[in-house]
CSV table of C-alpha atoms in Angstrom, one decimal:
chain,number,residue,atom,x,y,z
A,1,UNK,CA,37.4,71.0,62.8
A,2,UNK,CA,36.7,74.3,61.0
A,3,UNK,CA,35.7,73.8,57.3
A,4,UNK,CA,34.8,75.8,54.4
A,5,UNK,CA,31.0,74.5,54.7
A,6,UNK,CA,30.7,76.3,57.8
A,7,UNK,CA,30.8,79.3,56.1
A,8,UNK,CA,27.6,79.0,54.0
A,9,UNK,CA,26.3,81.9,55.8
A,10,UNK,CA,28.9,84.1,54.4
A,11,UNK,CA,28.4,82.9,51.0
A,12,UNK,CA,24.7,83.6,51.0
A,13,UNK,CA,25.8,87.5,51.1
A,14,UNK,CA,27.0,87.0,47.5
A,15,UNK,CA,24.6,87.5,44.5
A,16,UNK,CA,23.5,83.9,42.9
A,17,UNK,CA,26.1,84.5,40.1
A,18,UNK,CA,28.8,85.0,42.7
A,19,UNK,CA,27.8,82.0,44.5
A,20,UNK,CA,27.6,79.9,41.5
A,21,UNK,CA,31.1,81.1,40.3
A,22,UNK,CA,32.6,80.8,43.7
A,23,UNK,CA,31.7,77.2,43.9
A,24,UNK,CA,32.8,76.5,40.5
A,25,UNK,CA,36.0,78.1,40.8
A,26,UNK,CA,37.1,76.4,44.0
A,27,UNK,CA,37.6,73.2,45.3
A,28,UNK,CA,36.4,73.8,48.8
A,29,UNK,CA,39.0,72.1,50.7
A,30,UNK,CA,41.8,70.9,48.3
A,31,UNK,CA,44.0,73.8,48.8
A,32,UNK,CA,44.2,73.8,52.5
A,33,UNK,CA,47.3,72.7,54.2
A,34,UNK,CA,46.7,69.5,56.1
A,35,UNK,CA,47.0,71.4,59.6
A,36,UNK,CA,46.9,75.1,60.5
A,37,UNK,CA,50.2,76.3,59.0
A,38,UNK,CA,52.8,78.6,60.3
A,39,UNK,CA,53.0,81.9,58.6
A,40,UNK,CA,55.7,84.7,58.8
A,41,UNK,CA,55.5,88.3,58.9
A,42,UNK,CA,58.5,90.4,57.8
A,43,UNK,CA,59.7,93.6,59.3
A,44,UNK,CA,62.5,95.3,57.2
A,45,UNK,CA,64.1,98.6,56.3
A,46,UNK,CA,64.2,99.1,52.6
A,47,UNK,CA,66.4,102.0,50.9
A,48,UNK,CA,67.1,103.0,47.4
A,49,UNK,CA,69.8,100.0,47.3
A,50,UNK,CA,67.9,97.3,45.4
A,51,UNK,CA,70.4,94.8,46.0
A,52,UNK,CA,70.5,95.4,49.7
A,53,UNK,CA,67.0,94.9,50.0
A,54,UNK,CA,66.8,91.7,48.0
A,55,UNK,CA,69.5,90.5,50.6
A,56,UNK,CA,67.2,91.4,53.4
A,57,UNK,CA,64.4,89.5,51.7
A,58,UNK,CA,66.3,86.4,51.4
A,59,UNK,CA,67.4,86.6,55.0
A,60,UNK,CA,63.9,87.0,56.3
A,61,UNK,CA,63.1,83.8,54.1
A,62,UNK,CA,65.7,82.0,55.9
A,63,UNK,CA,64.5,82.9,59.2
A,64,UNK,CA,60.9,81.9,58.2
A,65,UNK,CA,62.0,78.5,56.9
A,66,UNK,CA,64.2,77.8,59.7
A,67,UNK,CA,60.9,78.2,62.0
A,68,UNK,CA,59.0,76.0,59.4
A,69,UNK,CA,56.7,78.7,58.2
A,70,UNK,CA,54.9,78.0,55.1
A,71,UNK,CA,53.7,81.4,53.7
A,72,UNK,CA,55.9,84.6,54.2
A,73,UNK,CA,54.6,88.2,54.1
A,74,UNK,CA,56.5,91.1,53.2
A,75,UNK,CA,55.7,94.9,53.7
A,76,UNK,CA,55.1,97.6,51.0
A,77,UNK,CA,58.1,99.0,49.3
A,78,UNK,CA,60.0,95.7,50.0
A,79,UNK,CA,61.9,96.3,46.6
A,80,UNK,CA,63.0,99.8,47.3
A,81,UNK,CA,62.3,103.3,48.9
A,82,UNK,CA,63.4,106.0,46.6
A,83,UNK,CA,64.7,109.3,47.7
A,84,UNK,CA,62.8,111.3,45.6
A,85,UNK,CA,60.2,111.3,42.5
A,86,UNK,CA,62.8,111.0,39.9
A,87,UNK,CA,64.8,108.2,41.5
A,88,UNK,CA,61.5,106.3,42.3
A,89,UNK,CA,60.7,106.4,38.7
A,90,UNK,CA,64.0,105.4,37.4
A,91,UNK,CA,64.3,102.2,39.8
A,92,UNK,CA,60.9,100.9,39.0
A,93,UNK,CA,60.3,97.9,36.9
A,94,UNK,CA,57.4,96.2,35.1
A,95,UNK,CA,56.3,92.9,36.9
A,96,UNK,CA,58.2,90.8,34.2
A,97,UNK,CA,61.4,92.8,35.5
A,98,UNK,CA,64.4,91.3,37.3
A,99,UNK,CA,63.4,92.1,40.7
A,100,UNK,CA,60.0,90.3,40.5
A,101,UNK,CA,61.7,87.3,38.4
A,102,UNK,CA,64.1,86.8,41.5
A,103,UNK,CA,61.0,87.1,43.9
A,104,UNK,CA,59.3,84.1,41.8
A,105,UNK,CA,62.6,82.2,41.9
A,106,UNK,CA,62.9,82.6,45.5
A,107,UNK,CA,59.0,81.2,46.1
A,108,UNK,CA,59.9,78.2,43.8
A,109,UNK,CA,63.4,77.3,45.3
A,110,UNK,CA,62.1,77.6,48.9
A,111,UNK,CA,58.8,75.9,48.2
A,112,UNK,CA,56.9,79.0,49.7
A,113,UNK,CA,53.9,80.9,49.2
A,114,UNK,CA,55.1,84.6,49.5
A,115,UNK,CA,53.2,88.2,49.5
A,116,UNK,CA,55.3,90.8,48.3
A,117,UNK,CA,53.3,93.7,49.6
A,118,UNK,CA,54.3,96.4,47.4
A,119,UNK,CA,56.5,96.6,44.4
A,120,UNK,CA,56.8,99.7,42.3
A,121,UNK,CA,55.3,98.5,38.9
A,122,UNK,CA,56.5,100.7,36.0
A,123,UNK,CA,53.9,101.9,33.5
A,124,UNK,CA,55.4,102.6,30.2
A,125,UNK,CA,53.6,103.2,26.6
A,126,UNK,CA,50.7,100.3,26.7
A,127,UNK,CA,51.5,99.3,23.0
A,128,UNK,CA,55.3,98.9,22.7
A,129,UNK,CA,56.0,98.5,26.4
A,130,UNK,CA,59.1,100.9,26.1
A,131,UNK,CA,59.4,104.5,26.6
A,132,UNK,CA,60.0,106.9,29.8
A,133,UNK,CA,58.4,105.9,32.9
A,134,UNK,CA,56.0,108.5,33.9
A,135,UNK,CA,54.1,106.8,36.5
A,136,UNK,CA,54.0,103.8,38.5
A,137,UNK,CA,51.5,101.4,40.4
A,138,UNK,CA,52.1,100.3,43.7
A,139,UNK,CA,51.5,96.8,43.5
A,140,UNK,CA,50.8,93.8,45.9
A,141,UNK,CA,51.6,90.5,44.4
A,142,UNK,CA,51.1,87.0,45.8
A,143,UNK,CA,53.3,84.3,44.6
A,144,UNK,CA,52.7,80.5,44.9
A,145,UNK,CA,55.4,77.9,45.9
A,146,UNK,CA,55.7,77.2,42.2
A,147,UNK,CA,57.0,80.6,41.5
A,148,UNK,CA,53.6,81.7,39.6
A,149,UNK,CA,51.8,85.1,40.3
A,150,UNK,CA,48.6,84.1,41.4
A,151,UNK,CA,47.3,87.5,42.8
A,152,UNK,CA,47.8,91.0,41.9
A,153,UNK,CA,46.2,94.1,43.4
A,154,UNK,CA,47.0,97.8,42.7
A,155,UNK,CA,46.7,100.4,45.5
A,156,UNK,CA,43.5,102.0,45.4
A,157,UNK,CA,43.7,105.0,48.0
A,158,UNK,CA,46.5,107.6,47.5
A,159,UNK,CA,48.3,108.9,50.7
A,160,UNK,CA,48.0,112.5,49.9
A,161,UNK,CA,48.0,114.3,53.3
A,162,UNK,CA,49.5,117.3,55.2
A,163,UNK,CA,50.0,116.9,58.8
A,164,UNK,CA,52.2,119.1,61.5
A,165,UNK,CA,55.0,116.5,61.3
A,166,UNK,CA,55.2,115.9,57.6
A,167,UNK,CA,53.7,116.3,53.9
A,168,UNK,CA,53.3,113.6,51.4
A,169,UNK,CA,51.6,113.3,48.1
A,170,UNK,CA,51.6,109.8,46.9
A,171,UNK,CA,49.8,110.7,43.8
A,172,UNK,CA,52.6,112.7,42.3
A,173,UNK,CA,54.2,109.4,41.5
A,174,UNK,CA,51.8,106.5,42.0
A,175,UNK,CA,48.8,106.1,39.7
A,176,UNK,CA,45.9,104.5,41.8
A,177,UNK,CA,44.3,101.4,40.8
A,178,UNK,CA,40.9,100.8,39.6
A,179,UNK,CA,39.6,97.6,41.3
A,180,UNK,CA,39.2,95.8,44.3
A,181,UNK,CA,40.3,92.2,43.7
A,182,UNK,CA,38.3,89.4,44.8
A,183,UNK,CA,39.8,87.3,47.6
A,184,UNK,CA,42.3,84.7,46.0
A,185,UNK,CA,42.4,81.2,47.2
A,186,UNK,CA,45.7,80.0,49.3
A,187,UNK,CA,46.4,77.3,51.2
A,188,UNK,CA,46.1,79.5,54.5
A,189,UNK,CA,42.6,80.6,53.4
A,190,UNK,CA,40.8,83.3,51.0
A,191,UNK,CA,43.3,86.4,51.0
A,192,UNK,CA,41.8,90.0,50.6
A,193,UNK,CA,44.7,92.2,49.1
A,194,UNK,CA,45.2,95.7,50.2
A,195,UNK,CA,48.0,98.0,50.9
A,196,UNK,CA,49.0,100.6,53.8
A,197,UNK,CA,46.8,103.6,53.6
A,198,UNK,CA,43.8,101.4,52.6
A,199,UNK,CA,43.3,100.3,56.0
A,200,UNK,CA,41.6,103.6,56.7
A,201,UNK,CA,38.7,102.9,54.2
A,202,UNK,CA,36.7,100.0,56.1
A,203,UNK,CA,34.4,99.8,53.3
A,204,UNK,CA,36.8,98.1,50.9
A,205,UNK,CA,37.8,95.4,53.7
A,206,UNK,CA,34.0,94.8,54.3
A,207,UNK,CA,33.4,94.3,50.6
A,208,UNK,CA,36.1,91.8,50.7
A,209,UNK,CA,34.8,90.1,53.4
A,210,UNK,CA,31.3,90.0,51.7
A,211,UNK,CA,33.1,88.3,48.8
A,212,UNK,CA,34.5,85.4,51.1
A,213,UNK,CA,37.6,87.0,52.6
A,214,UNK,CA,39.0,85.1,55.5
A,215,UNK,CA,42.4,87.2,55.9
A,216,UNK,CA,43.0,90.7,55.2
A,217,UNK,CA,46.4,92.1,54.3
A,218,UNK,CA,47.8,95.5,54.9
A,219,UNK,CA,51.5,95.6,54.0
A,220,UNK,CA,52.7,98.9,55.0
A,221,UNK,CA,55.3,101.5,55.2
A,222,UNK,CA,53.3,103.5,57.8
A,223,UNK,CA,54.3,107.0,59.0
A,224,UNK,CA,55.7,107.1,62.5
A,225,UNK,CA,53.3,109.9,63.9
A,226,UNK,CA,50.2,108.4,62.4
A,227,UNK,CA,51.5,104.8,63.3
A,228,UNK,CA,51.8,105.9,67.0
A,229,UNK,CA,48.1,107.3,67.0
A,230,UNK,CA,46.4,104.6,64.7
A,231,UNK,CA,48.3,101.6,63.7
A,232,UNK,CA,47.1,99.1,66.1
A,233,UNK,CA,43.6,100.7,66.3
A,234,UNK,CA,42.8,100.5,62.8
A,235,UNK,CA,44.4,97.0,62.2
A,236,UNK,CA,42.4,95.7,65.3
A,237,UNK,CA,39.3,97.4,64.0
A,238,UNK,CA,39.4,95.8,60.6
A,239,UNK,CA,39.8,92.3,62.3
A,240,UNK,CA,36.9,92.8,64.7
A,241,UNK,CA,34.4,94.5,62.4
A,242,UNK,CA,34.9,91.7,59.4
A,243,UNK,CA,35.8,88.9,61.7
A,244,UNK,CA,38.7,88.0,59.7
A,245,UNK,CA,42.5,87.6,60.5
A,246,UNK,CA,44.6,90.9,59.7
A,247,UNK,CA,48.2,90.4,58.5
A,248,UNK,CA,50.3,93.5,58.6
A,249,UNK,CA,54.0,93.1,57.4
A,250,UNK,CA,55.8,96.4,58.0
A,251,UNK,CA,58.8,98.7,57.2
A,252,UNK,CA,60.6,100.2,60.2
A,253,UNK,CA,63.3,103.1,60.5
A,254,UNK,CA,64.6,105.6,58.5
A,255,UNK,CA,64.8,105.0,54.8
A,256,UNK,CA,66.4,108.2,54.0
A,257,UNK,CA,66.9,111.6,55.5
A,258,UNK,CA,63.3,112.7,54.9
A,259,UNK,CA,61.2,109.3,55.4
A,260,UNK,CA,60.9,107.0,58.5
A,261,UNK,CA,58.4,104.2,59.1
A,262,UNK,CA,56.8,103.0,62.3
A,263,UNK,CA,57.2,99.2,62.4
A,264,UNK,CA,55.3,97.1,64.7
A,265,UNK,CA,54.6,94.3,62.1
A,266,UNK,CA,51.4,92.6,63.5
A,267,UNK,CA,48.9,89.7,63.2
A,268,UNK,CA,45.4,90.1,64.8
A,269,UNK,CA,42.9,87.3,65.0
A,270,UNK,CA,39.1,87.7,64.2
A,271,UNK,CA,38.4,88.8,67.9
A,272,UNK,CA,40.9,91.6,67.8
A,273,UNK,CA,43.4,89.8,69.9
A,274,UNK,CA,47.0,90.4,68.6
A,275,UNK,CA,48.7,87.3,68.0
A,276,UNK,CA,52.1,88.5,67.3
A,277,UNK,CA,54.0,91.7,66.9
A,278,UNK,CA,57.6,92.6,65.6
A,279,UNK,CA,60.1,94.2,67.8
A,280,UNK,CA,61.8,97.6,67.4
A,281,UNK,CA,64.4,96.2,64.8
A,282,UNK,CA,64.5,95.4,61.1
A,283,UNK,CA,65.0,92.1,59.9
A,284,UNK,CA,62.5,90.8,62.4
A,285,UNK,CA,60.2,88.1,61.8
A,286,UNK,CA,56.9,87.2,63.4
A,287,UNK,CA,55.6,83.6,63.2
A,288,UNK,CA,52.3,82.4,64.2
A,289,UNK,CA,49.6,80.1,63.2
A,290,UNK,CA,46.1,80.8,62.1
A,291,UNK,CA,43.3,79.1,64.2
A,292,UNK,CA,40.1,78.6,61.9
A,293,UNK,CA,38.4,76.9,64.9
A,294,UNK,CA,38.6,80.4,66.5
A,295,UNK,CA,37.5,82.3,63.4
A,296,UNK,CA,34.3,79.8,63.0
A,297,UNK,CA,33.5,80.1,66.7
A,298,UNK,CA,33.6,84.3,66.4
A,299,UNK,CA,31.5,84.2,63.4
A,300,UNK,CA,29.0,81.8,64.9
A,301,UNK,CA,28.7,83.3,68.2
A,302,UNK,CA,28.3,86.9,67.0
A,303,UNK,CA,26.7,86.6,63.3
A,304,UNK,CA,27.4,90.3,62.4
A,305,UNK,CA,27.1,89.7,58.6
A,306,UNK,CA,23.8,88.0,59.0
A,307,UNK,CA,22.4,91.1,61.2
A,308,UNK,CA,23.4,93.7,58.4
A,309,UNK,CA,20.4,95.8,57.2
A,310,UNK,CA,20.5,95.6,53.4
A,311,UNK,CA,17.2,97.2,53.2
A,312,UNK,CA,18.6,100.3,55.0
A,313,UNK,CA,22.2,100.5,54.0
A,314,UNK,CA,24.3,98.5,51.4
A,315,UNK,CA,27.8,98.4,50.1
A,316,UNK,CA,28.2,97.3,46.4
A,317,UNK,CA,31.3,96.6,44.5
A,318,UNK,CA,31.6,99.3,42.0
A,319,UNK,CA,34.3,100.3,39.6
A,320,UNK,CA,35.1,100.7,35.9
A,321,UNK,CA,37.5,97.6,35.7
A,322,UNK,CA,36.2,94.8,38.0
A,323,UNK,CA,38.3,92.1,39.6
A,324,UNK,CA,36.9,89.4,36.8
A,325,UNK,CA,38.3,90.9,33.4
A,326,UNK,CA,35.3,92.1,31.3
A,327,UNK,CA,36.4,89.6,28.4
A,328,UNK,CA,35.6,86.7,30.8
A,329,UNK,CA,32.1,88.1,31.5
A,330,UNK,CA,28.9,88.0,29.6
A,331,UNK,CA,26.3,90.9,30.0
A,332,UNK,CA,22.9,90.6,28.4
A,333,UNK,CA,20.4,93.6,27.7
A,334,UNK,CA,16.8,92.4,26.8
A,335,UNK,CA,18.3,89.0,25.8
A,336,UNK,CA,21.1,90.4,23.8
A,337,UNK,CA,24.7,89.9,24.3
A,338,UNK,CA,26.2,93.4,24.7
A,339,UNK,CA,29.7,93.4,23.1
A,340,UNK,CA,32.4,93.6,25.8
A,341,UNK,CA,34.3,96.3,23.9
A,342,UNK,CA,31.2,98.7,24.6
A,343,UNK,CA,31.0,98.2,28.0
A,344,UNK,CA,32.9,100.6,30.3
A,345,UNK,CA,31.5,99.9,33.8
A,346,UNK,CA,30.6,97.0,36.1
A,347,UNK,CA,29.5,96.7,39.4
A,348,UNK,CA,28.0,94.1,41.7
A,349,UNK,CA,24.6,94.4,40.2
A,350,UNK,CA,24.6,96.8,37.4
A,351,UNK,CA,26.8,97.7,34.2
A,352,UNK,CA,26.9,100.8,31.7
A,353,UNK,CA,27.6,100.7,28.1
A,354,UNK,CA,27.5,103.1,25.0
A,355,UNK,CA,24.6,103.7,23.0
A,356,UNK,CA,24.2,102.7,19.5
A,357,UNK,CA,21.9,105.7,18.4
A,358,UNK,CA,22.4,108.9,20.7
A,359,UNK,CA,20.1,111.7,21.4
A,360,UNK,CA,23.0,113.9,22.6
A,361,UNK,CA,26.7,113.3,22.4
A,362,UNK,CA,27.6,111.0,25.4
A,363,UNK,CA,24.2,109.6,25.6
A,364,UNK,CA,25.0,106.2,27.6
A,365,UNK,CA,23.0,103.4,29.3
A,366,UNK,CA,23.1,101.9,32.7
A,367,UNK,CA,21.4,98.7,33.2
A,368,UNK,CA,20.6,96.1,35.8
A,369,UNK,CA,22.6,92.6,35.4
A,370,UNK,CA,19.6,90.7,36.4
A,371,UNK,CA,16.8,90.9,33.8
A,372,UNK,CA,14.3,92.4,36.2
A,373,UNK,CA,11.4,94.3,34.2
A,374,UNK,CA,10.5,97.1,36.7
A,375,UNK,CA,12.0,99.1,39.4
A,376,UNK,CA,9.7,97.8,41.9
A,377,UNK,CA,11.0,94.3,40.8
A,378,UNK,CA,14.6,95.3,42.2
A,379,UNK,CA,15.9,94.0,45.5
A,380,UNK,CA,17.2,96.7,47.9
A,381,UNK,CA,20.8,96.0,47.2
A,382,UNK,CA,20.2,96.1,43.5
A,383,UNK,CA,18.5,99.6,43.9
A,384,UNK,CA,21.1,101.2,45.7
A,385,UNK,CA,23.8,99.7,43.6
A,386,UNK,CA,21.8,100.7,40.4
A,387,UNK,CA,21.5,104.3,41.5
A,388,UNK,CA,25.1,104.7,42.9
A,389,UNK,CA,26.1,103.5,39.6
A,390,UNK,CA,24.0,105.9,37.8
A,391,UNK,CA,25.8,108.7,39.8
A,392,UNK,CA,29.2,107.8,38.9
A,393,UNK,CA,28.5,107.2,35.2
A,394,UNK,CA,26.8,110.8,35.1
A,395,UNK,CA,30.0,112.4,36.8
A,396,UNK,CA,32.2,110.8,34.2
A,397,UNK,CA,30.1,111.8,31.1
A,398,UNK,CA,29.7,115.4,32.3
A,399,UNK,CA,33.5,115.7,32.7
A,400,UNK,CA,34.0,114.1,29.4
A,401,UNK,CA,31.6,116.2,27.5
A,402,UNK,CA,32.0,119.4,29.3
A,403,UNK,CA,28.6,119.6,30.5
A,404,UNK,CA,27.2,121.0,34.1
A,405,UNK,CA,23.7,119.1,33.7
A,406,UNK,CA,22.5,116.0,32.6
A,407,UNK,CA,19.0,114.4,31.8
A,408,UNK,CA,18.8,111.2,33.9
A,409,UNK,CA,15.7,109.3,33.1
A,410,UNK,CA,14.4,105.7,33.7
A,411,UNK,CA,11.4,104.8,31.5
A,412,UNK,CA,9.7,102.2,33.6
A,413,UNK,CA,7.1,100.5,31.7
A,414,UNK,CA,5.7,100.4,28.3
A,415,UNK,CA,3.5,103.4,28.7
A,416,UNK,CA,6.6,105.4,30.0
A,417,UNK,CA,8.2,104.7,26.7
A,418,UNK,CA,10.4,101.6,27.9
A,419,UNK,CA,10.9,99.2,24.8
A,420,UNK,CA,13.3,96.9,26.5
A,421,UNK,CA,11.8,94.9,29.5
A,422,UNK,CA,15.2,95.1,31.7
A,423,UNK,CA,15.6,97.8,34.1
A,424,UNK,CA,17.8,100.8,32.6
A,425,UNK,CA,18.5,104.4,32.8
A,426,UNK,CA,19.3,106.8,30.0
A,427,UNK,CA,22.1,109.3,31.0
A,428,UNK,CA,22.4,112.1,28.8
A,429,UNK,CA,24.9,115.1,29.4
A,430,UNK,CA,23.3,118.6,28.6
A,431,UNK,CA,24.3,121.9,27.3
A,432,UNK,CA,22.5,125.4,27.1
A,433,UNK,CA,20.6,125.5,23.8
A,434,UNK,CA,21.0,121.9,22.9
A,435,UNK,CA,17.2,121.8,22.2
A,436,UNK,CA,15.0,124.7,21.3
A,437,UNK,CA,12.8,123.6,24.2
A,438,UNK,CA,14.4,121.8,27.1
A,439,UNK,CA,11.9,119.0,27.6
A,440,UNK,CA,11.9,118.4,23.7
A,441,UNK,CA,14.6,115.6,24.8
A,442,UNK,CA,11.9,113.6,26.1
A,443,UNK,CA,10.3,113.1,22.7
A,444,UNK,CA,13.6,112.6,20.9
A,445,UNK,CA,14.3,109.7,23.5
A,446,UNK,CA,10.9,108.2,22.7
A,447,UNK,CA,11.9,108.1,18.9
A,448,UNK,CA,15.6,107.8,19.0
A,449,UNK,CA,15.8,104.2,18.3
A,450,UNK,CA,12.8,104.3,15.6
A,451,UNK,CA,13.8,106.8,13.4
A,452,UNK,CA,15.6,105.5,10.2
A,453,UNK,CA,17.2,108.8,9.6
A,454,UNK,CA,19.1,108.5,13.0
A,455,UNK,CA,22.0,106.2,11.6
A,456,UNK,CA,23.5,103.5,13.6
A,457,UNK,CA,26.9,104.5,15.0
A,458,UNK,CA,29.7,102.1,13.9
A,459,UNK,CA,31.3,99.5,16.2
A,460,UNK,CA,34.5,101.4,16.0
A,461,UNK,CA,33.0,104.7,17.3
A,462,UNK,CA,31.2,102.9,19.9
A,463,UNK,CA,34.5,101.1,21.3
A,464,UNK,CA,36.4,104.5,21.0
A,465,UNK,CA,33.7,106.2,23.3
A,466,UNK,CA,33.8,103.2,25.7
A,467,UNK,CA,37.5,103.6,26.1
A,468,UNK,CA,37.1,107.1,26.8
A,469,UNK,CA,34.8,106.4,29.5
A,470,UNK,CA,37.2,103.9,31.2
A,471,UNK,CA,40.1,106.3,31.1
A,472,UNK,CA,37.7,108.8,32.5
A,473,UNK,CA,36.8,106.7,35.6
A,474,UNK,CA,40.3,105.8,36.2
A,475,UNK,CA,41.3,109.4,36.0
A,476,UNK,CA,38.7,110.5,38.6
A,477,UNK,CA,39.4,107.4,40.9
A,478,UNK,CA,35.8,106.2,40.6
């Protein structure tokens, strides 16, 4: 019988902190259904009539329950599809709104876990929660059988494309999310949340697998022309390369005069075999089971993730707002607990924070999470992540401070000026004439935390700058 303990090889791909947290946060077997459960994958045709769409959701739930499914997956735009930007914004609701509350009730009343693969989450004034809706998130929520939202993912990749058949710019209405969400624990396995166009970005799926995903989800409203060419190929590829189940609920048919979806809701196993596919009609339901013995066999017989060359290439989890909230994390620099409000970026192995005393405006620090003293002490994965993080921070710093150049320097060892024995980098946006002699900045850097005449910045100043950097990361999609 397949158990979580047979997955120890995949857990070893985590950092040590991730491994400890993953074990502490989960009882490795308590959430599993006693047997491989039946799951249901929905295919529907949403319009701008929200009540009609809700009726479709209820009908699909009835069909799924009649076939003894325990988990139901709905597609992207299961709440509605607007006819234009203005209507799409007007119909949107916060996740505390009537539509989502009805979804929670349906899950609770029917004793089902349900994935609502993409609802239009309204973005209003962050302080009052009121005012005009100017943007929305495309948000995938997972609801447990008690009617509680246990997972939330905001779509990362915006579908901005021009083809001979159509033009579509999702970013004109939807704001991209800022984080991959670590896989969530469910009774059918660890669920990696994605949405539609995300399927074309294999790096994200691989990172989810590295974090323990067993199932990858791609609820979609896939265009017809691209669906005919790529839908099945992409889904099977994500399943094969990550040795995960892939679940892709789908929209089908004409939503309005301008927009049509491909359909073909599908479930694929870790070998790439299609377990089930919907027909050519809406209100179709695919019911199947996930065979974890099959997954175990595939991963053991072809252990691709053990063969990855982390010494040559490496994928790291990097974003300004990591899946675990900053307020729940601790970051130490030279043994000092860095205030969470001053940290604006976190990756798998690195983090960035604002400086107490700056040589130039925008002078910030990037540090490794592990307290390694020197660059040669870092692992290949840490080195890759550290310098990728530096490049991201540099891009944002130059944009925020209207710079076209930066001094990026690592003082590696005491004789090089290192005063904190933890690998870190100074990122300093530069402007013409900011020093009489260009290299004078290195002397200033060597003295910047020693001079009493250079005052320490206030906490308020530092927090405000960190907020600016977070906003900069979000606006640049980094």
